[in-house]
GROMACS .gro file of N, CA, C and O in nm:
model
  296
    1UNK      N    1  -1.020  -3.790  -0.557
    1UNK     CA    2  -1.054  -3.694  -0.454
    1UNK      C    3  -0.931  -3.602  -0.429
    1UNK      O    4  -0.930  -3.485  -0.421
    2UNK      N    5  -0.808  -3.674  -0.409
    2UNK     CA    6  -0.684  -3.590  -0.385
    2UNK      C    7  -0.649  -3.501  -0.496
    2UNK      O    8  -0.587  -3.408  -0.464
    3UNK      N    9  -0.677  -3.535  -0.621
    3UNK     CA   10  -0.632  -3.461  -0.742
    3UNK      C   11  -0.739  -3.339  -0.766
    3UNK      O   12  -0.718  -3.272  -0.853
    4UNK      N   13  -0.836  -3.339  -0.681
    4UNK     CA   14  -0.949  -3.233  -0.707
    4UNK      C   15  -0.876  -3.084  -0.686
    4UNK      O   16  -0.812  -3.073  -0.599
    5UNK      N   17  -0.911  -2.997  -0.786
    5UNK     CA   18  -0.863  -2.869  -0.783
    5UNK      C   19  -0.920  -2.790  -0.660
    5UNK      O   20  -1.029  -2.795  -0.622
    6UNK      N   21  -0.827  -2.730  -0.592
    6UNK     CA   22  -0.868  -2.650  -0.465
    6UNK      C   23  -0.887  -2.502  -0.513
    6UNK      O   24  -0.800  -2.439  -0.573
    7UNK      N   25  -1.004  -2.436  -0.484
    7UNK     CA   26  -1.049  -2.326  -0.515
    7UNK      C   27  -0.995  -2.230  -0.400
    7UNK      O   28  -1.028  -2.233  -0.283
    8UNK      N   29  -0.894  -2.129  -0.445
    8UNK     CA   30  -0.849  -2.047  -0.343
    8UNK      C   31  -0.948  -1.946  -0.271
    8UNK      O   32  -0.916  -1.884  -0.174
    9UNK      N   33  -1.061  -1.933  -0.340
    9UNK     CA   34  -1.172  -1.843  -0.284
    9UNK      C   35  -1.275  -1.923  -0.194
    9UNK      O   36  -1.358  -1.859  -0.134
   10UNK      N   37  -1.253  -2.047  -0.191
   10UNK     CA   38  -1.352  -2.127  -0.121
   10UNK      C   39  -1.357  -2.097   0.030
   10UNK      O   40  -1.251  -2.088   0.090
   11UNK      N   41  -1.468  -2.064   0.076
   11UNK     CA   42  -1.481  -2.028   0.239
   11UNK      C   43  -1.451  -1.886   0.261
   11UNK      O   44  -1.445  -1.838   0.368
   12UNK      N   45  -1.400  -1.800   0.156
   12UNK     CA   46  -1.367  -1.656   0.185
   12UNK      C   47  -1.472  -1.571   0.146
   12UNK      O   48  -1.526  -1.579   0.031
   13UNK      N   49  -1.516  -1.474   0.230
   13UNK     CA   50  -1.625  -1.398   0.199
   13UNK      C   51  -1.583  -1.272   0.116
   13UNK      O   52  -1.461  -1.243   0.109
   14UNK      N   53  -1.667  -1.216   0.046
   14UNK     CA   54  -1.644  -1.101  -0.039
   14UNK      C   55  -1.591  -0.983   0.056
   14UNK      O   56  -1.489  -0.924   0.022
   15UNK      N   57  -1.644  -0.973   0.176
   15UNK     CA   58  -1.601  -0.878   0.266
   15UNK      C   59  -1.466  -0.902   0.305
   15UNK      O   60  -1.378  -0.809   0.312
   16UNK      N   61  -1.423  -1.026   0.327
   16UNK     CA   62  -1.284  -1.049   0.367
   16UNK      C   63  -1.194  -1.019   0.258
   16UNK      O   64  -1.074  -0.968   0.276
   17UNK      N   65  -1.226  -1.048   0.144
   17UNK     CA   66  -1.136  -1.023   0.015
   17UNK      C   67  -1.124  -0.875   0.011
   17UNK      O   68  -1.001  -0.830  -0.009
   18UNK      N   69  -1.224  -0.798   0.015
   18UNK     CA   70  -1.224  -0.653  -0.003
   18UNK      C   71  -1.125  -0.589   0.119
   18UNK      O   72  -1.045  -0.512   0.086
   19UNK      N   73  -1.152  -0.628   0.237
   19UNK     CA   74  -1.071  -0.589   0.353
   19UNK      C   75  -0.933  -0.627   0.340
   19UNK      O   76  -0.845  -0.530   0.375
   20UNK      N   77  -0.893  -0.745   0.301
   20UNK     CA   78  -0.755  -0.775   0.267
   20UNK      C   79  -0.686  -0.687   0.165
   20UNK      O   80  -0.581  -0.650   0.193
   21UNK      N   81  -0.763  -0.682   0.054
   21UNK     CA   82  -0.701  -0.599  -0.049
   21UNK      C   83  -0.674  -0.449  -0.002
   21UNK      O   84  -0.580  -0.380  -0.048
   22UNK      N   85  -0.782  -0.393   0.061
   22UNK     CA   86  -0.761  -0.253   0.114
   22UNK      C   87  -0.655  -0.246   0.214
   22UNK      O   88  -0.580  -0.146   0.201
   23UNK      N   89  -0.640  -0.342   0.303
   23UNK     CA   90  -0.530  -0.335   0.406
   23UNK      C   91  -0.392  -0.351   0.325
   23UNK      O   92  -0.282  -0.283   0.370
   24UNK      N   93  -0.387  -0.427   0.215
   24UNK     CA   94  -0.261  -0.448   0.142
   24UNK      C   95  -0.219  -0.324   0.051
   24UNK      O   96  -0.110  -0.283   0.056
   25UNK      N   97  -0.321  -0.295  -0.025
   25UNK     CA   98  -0.286  -0.191  -0.125
   25UNK      C   99  -0.349  -0.052  -0.078
   25UNK      O  100  -0.283   0.042  -0.130
   26UNK      N  101  -0.444  -0.038  -0.003
   26UNK     CA  102  -0.508   0.091   0.027
   26UNK      C  103  -0.606   0.124  -0.103
   26UNK      O  104  -0.606   0.065  -0.209
   27UNK      N  105  -0.698   0.209  -0.069
   27UNK     CA  106  -0.794   0.242  -0.176
   27UNK      C  107  -0.736   0.303  -0.300
   27UNK      O  108  -0.776   0.291  -0.406
   28UNK      N  109  -0.633   0.394  -0.269
   28UNK     CA  110  -0.578   0.472  -0.378
   28UNK      C  111  -0.514   0.371  -0.488
   28UNK      O  112  -0.549   0.374  -0.615
   29UNK      N  113  -0.443   0.288  -0.449
   29UNK     CA  114  -0.377   0.183  -0.540
   29UNK      C  115  -0.477   0.087  -0.591
   29UNK      O  116  -0.475   0.043  -0.712
   30UNK      N  117  -0.574   0.038  -0.506
   30UNK     CA  118  -0.677  -0.043  -0.547
   30UNK      C  119  -0.760   0.023  -0.662
   30UNK      O  120  -0.795  -0.043  -0.764
   31UNK      N  121  -0.781   0.152  -0.656
   31UNK     CA  122  -0.863   0.225  -0.745
   31UNK      C  123  -0.774   0.233  -0.885
   31UNK      O  124  -0.852   0.238  -0.987
   32UNK      N  125  -0.654   0.236  -0.878
   32UNK     CA  126  -0.560   0.232  -1.012
   32UNK      C  127  -0.572   0.110  -1.061
   32UNK      O  128  -0.582   0.096  -1.191
   33UNK      N  129  -0.571   0.000  -0.978
   33UNK     CA  130  -0.559  -0.147  -1.033
   33UNK      C  131  -0.696  -0.191  -1.089
   33UNK      O  132  -0.696  -0.260  -1.195
   34UNK      N  133  -0.796  -0.144  -1.026
   34UNK     CA  134  -0.937  -0.174  -1.067
   34UNK      C  135  -1.014  -0.045  -1.058
   34UNK      O  136  -1.063   0.003  -0.959
   35UNK      N  137  -1.016   0.028  -1.168
   35UNK     CA  138  -1.072   0.167  -1.187
   35UNK      C  139  -1.224   0.157  -1.179
   35UNK      O  140  -1.279   0.180  -1.276
   36UNK      N  141  -1.283   0.144  -1.066
   36UNK     CA  142  -1.428   0.152  -1.047
   36UNK      C  143  -1.459   0.264  -0.939
   36UNK      O  144  -1.380   0.290  -0.855
   37UNK      N  145  -1.562   0.322  -0.960
   37UNK     CA  146  -1.602   0.440  -0.869
   37UNK      C  147  -1.602   0.408  -0.718
   37UNK      O  148  -1.554   0.505  -0.640
   38UNK      N  149  -1.636   0.284  -0.681
   38UNK     CA  150  -1.648   0.244  -0.549
   38UNK      C  151  -1.492   0.253  -0.479
   38UNK      O  152  -1.492   0.250  -0.346
   39UNK      N  153  -1.395   0.245  -0.553
   39UNK     CA  154  -1.263   0.251  -0.498
   39UNK      C  155  -1.199   0.390  -0.514
   39UNK      O  156  -1.089   0.410  -0.456
   40UNK      N  157  -1.258   0.466  -0.604
   40UNK     CA  158  -1.192   0.600  -0.632
   40UNK      C  159  -1.267   0.722  -0.583
   40UNK      O  160  -1.207   0.829  -0.549
   41UNK      N  161  -1.401   0.711  -0.572
   41UNK     CA  162  -1.470   0.820  -0.526
   41UNK      C  163  -1.546   0.800  -0.380
   41UNK      O  164  -1.636   0.720  -0.380
   42UNK      N  165  -1.491   0.860  -0.279
   42UNK     CA  166  -1.539   0.846  -0.147
   42UNK      C  167  -1.551   0.701  -0.112
   42UNK      O  168  -1.655   0.656  -0.075
   43UNK      N  169  -1.447   0.631  -0.119
   43UNK     CA  170  -1.443   0.469  -0.099
   43UNK      C  171  -1.459   0.444   0.053
   43UNK      O  172  -1.417   0.503   0.126
   44UNK      N  173  -1.530   0.319   0.060
   44UNK     CA  174  -1.543   0.263   0.188
   44UNK      C  175  -1.567   0.116   0.158
   44UNK      O  176  -1.608   0.066   0.051
   45UNK      N  177  -1.546   0.028   0.259
   45UNK     CA  178  -1.565  -0.107   0.248
   45UNK      C  179  -1.709  -0.147   0.210
   45UNK      O  180  -1.744  -0.214   0.123
   46UNK      N  181  -1.790  -0.075   0.290
   46UNK     CA  182  -1.949  -0.095   0.285
   46UNK      C  183  -2.000  -0.060   0.136
   46UNK      O  184  -2.064  -0.143   0.081
   47UNK      N  185  -1.950   0.056   0.089
   47UNK     CA  186  -1.996   0.085  -0.046
   47UNK      C  187  -1.944   0.005  -0.155
   47UNK      O  188  -2.012  -0.035  -0.259
   48UNK      N  189  -1.816  -0.048  -0.135
   48UNK     CA  190  -1.763  -0.141  -0.231
   48UNK      C  191  -1.832  -0.277  -0.224
   48UNK      O  192  -1.853  -0.327  -0.339
   49UNK      N  193  -1.872  -0.312  -0.113
   49UNK     CA  194  -1.941  -0.451  -0.100
   49UNK      C  195  -2.074  -0.437  -0.184
   49UNK      O  196  -2.123  -0.527  -0.244
   50UNK      N  197  -2.156  -0.314  -0.149
   50UNK     CA  198  -2.269  -0.299  -0.220
   50UNK      C  199  -2.274  -0.315  -0.371
   50UNK      O  200  -2.329  -0.364  -0.435
   51UNK      N  201  -2.156  -0.230  -0.423
   51UNK     CA  202  -2.147  -0.230  -0.569
   51UNK      C  203  -2.093  -0.373  -0.623
   51UNK      O  204  -2.145  -0.432  -0.723
   52UNK      N  205  -1.999  -0.438  -0.561
   52UNK     CA  206  -1.944  -0.559  -0.605
   52UNK      C  207  -2.050  -0.668  -0.594
   52UNK      O  208  -2.044  -0.763  -0.680
   53UNK      N  209  -2.144  -0.664  -0.501
   53UNK     CA  210  -2.233  -0.770  -0.502
   53UNK      C  211  -2.351  -0.761  -0.612
   53UNK      O  212  -2.405  -0.865  -0.651
   54UNK      N  213  -2.361  -0.639  -0.669
   54UNK     CA  214  -2.454  -0.611  -0.781
   54UNK      C  215  -2.384  -0.621  -0.924
   54UNK      O  216  -2.449  -0.634  -1.025
   55UNK      N  217  -2.244  -0.633  -0.925
   55UNK     CA  218  -2.176  -0.620  -1.049
   55UNK      C  219  -2.079  -0.728  -1.061
   55UNK      O  220  -1.958  -0.730  -1.015
   56UNK      N  221  -2.120  -0.829  -1.137
   56UNK     CA  222  -2.041  -0.943  -1.153
   56UNK      C  223  -1.898  -0.927  -1.218
   56UNK      O  224  -1.789  -0.974  -1.162
   57UNK      N  225  -1.888  -0.838  -1.324
   57UNK     CA  226  -1.767  -0.821  -1.380
   57UNK      C  227  -1.653  -0.766  -1.281
   57UNK      O  228  -1.539  -0.793  -1.291
   58UNK      N  229  -1.709  -0.681  -1.202
   58UNK     CA  230  -1.608  -0.606  -1.111
   58UNK      C  231  -1.577  -0.702  -0.990
   58UNK      O  232  -1.463  -0.694  -0.941
   59UNK      N  233  -1.673  -0.778  -0.959
   59UNK     CA  234  -1.643  -0.878  -0.849
   59UNK      C  235  -1.539  -0.963  -0.889
   59UNK      O  236  -1.450  -1.010  -0.820
   60UNK      N  237  -1.551  -1.015  -1.019
   60UNK     CA  238  -1.465  -1.115  -1.076
   60UNK      C  239  -1.321  -1.051  -1.073
   60UNK      O  240  -1.214  -1.112  -1.056
   61UNK      N  241  -1.297  -0.929  -1.107
   61UNK     CA  242  -1.172  -0.853  -1.117
   61UNK      C  243  -1.111  -0.846  -0.974
   61UNK      O  244  -0.997  -0.872  -0.953
   62UNK      N  245  -1.208  -0.821  -0.883
   62UNK     CA  246  -1.155  -0.804  -0.739
   62UNK      C  247  -1.111  -0.952  -0.697
   62UNK      O  248  -0.991  -0.968  -0.635
   63UNK      N  249  -1.178  -1.052  -0.728
   63UNK     CA  250  -1.143  -1.194  -0.697
   63UNK      C  251  -1.009  -1.232  -0.758
   63UNK      O  252  -0.925  -1.292  -0.696
   64UNK      N  253  -0.997  -1.198  -0.889
   64UNK     CA  254  -0.868  -1.237  -0.957
   64UNK      C  255  -0.748  -1.161  -0.901
   64UNK      O  256  -0.649  -1.210  -0.882
   65UNK      N  257  -0.763  -1.029  -0.862
   65UNK     CA  258  -0.662  -0.959  -0.795
   65UNK      C  259  -0.629  -1.029  -0.653
   65UNK      O  260  -0.512  -1.040  -0.627
   66UNK      N  261  -0.725  -1.064  -0.584
   66UNK     CA  262  -0.703  -1.137  -0.450
   66UNK      C  263  -0.629  -1.248  -0.469
   66UNK      O  264  -0.533  -1.275  -0.397
   67UNK      N  265  -0.660  -1.343  -0.573
   67UNK     CA  266  -0.579  -1.462  -0.593
   67UNK      C  267  -0.425  -1.423  -0.632
   67UNK      O  268  -0.346  -1.515  -0.588
   68UNK      N  269  -0.418  -1.327  -0.713
   68UNK     CA  270  -0.277  -1.285  -0.754
   68UNK      C  271  -0.199  -1.234  -0.639
   68UNK      O  272  -0.086  -1.251  -0.627
   69UNK      N  273  -0.269  -1.173  -0.531
   69UNK     CA  274  -0.205  -1.112  -0.426
   69UNK      C  275  -0.171  -1.222  -0.316
   69UNK      O  276  -0.093  -1.186  -0.231
   70UNK      N  277  -0.259  -1.318  -0.308
   70UNK     CA  278  -0.229  -1.430  -0.203
   70UNK      C  279  -0.086  -1.462  -0.170
   70UNK      O  280  -0.039  -1.463  -0.071
   71UNK      N  281  -0.011  -1.487  -0.273
   71UNK     CA  282   0.136  -1.531  -0.250
   71UNK      C  283   0.211  -1.419  -0.173
   71UNK      O  284   0.308  -1.440  -0.092
   72UNK      N  285   0.176  -1.299  -0.192
   72UNK     CA  286   0.244  -1.179  -0.133
   72UNK      C  287   0.195  -1.152   0.004
   72UNK      O  288   0.278  -1.105   0.079
   73UNK      N  289   0.093  -1.208   0.044
   73UNK     CA  290   0.034  -1.197   0.180
   73UNK      C  291   0.101  -1.272   0.289
   73UNK      O  292   0.099  -1.250   0.413
   74UNK      N  293   0.165  -1.383   0.247
   74UNK     CA  294   0.224  -1.482   0.335
   74UNK      C  295   0.375  -1.461   0.358
   74UNK      O  296   0.443  -1.370   0.300
   0.00000   0.00000   0.00000
């Protein structure tokens, strides 16, 4: 049990991930890092969540960026 891999996304909501990334990078930089319309054209957390919940490949990119960003947040 002690050697079990810990998932850094366990218990973190998609909303919390998006809000954290927006607070850290802002929508402009986020749109450059992950070029999807929900980050580049009239962006909001609500519209981003709607898109990401329907689009697996985009959600995966956002989650990967969040995991890469975690060490910078502390």
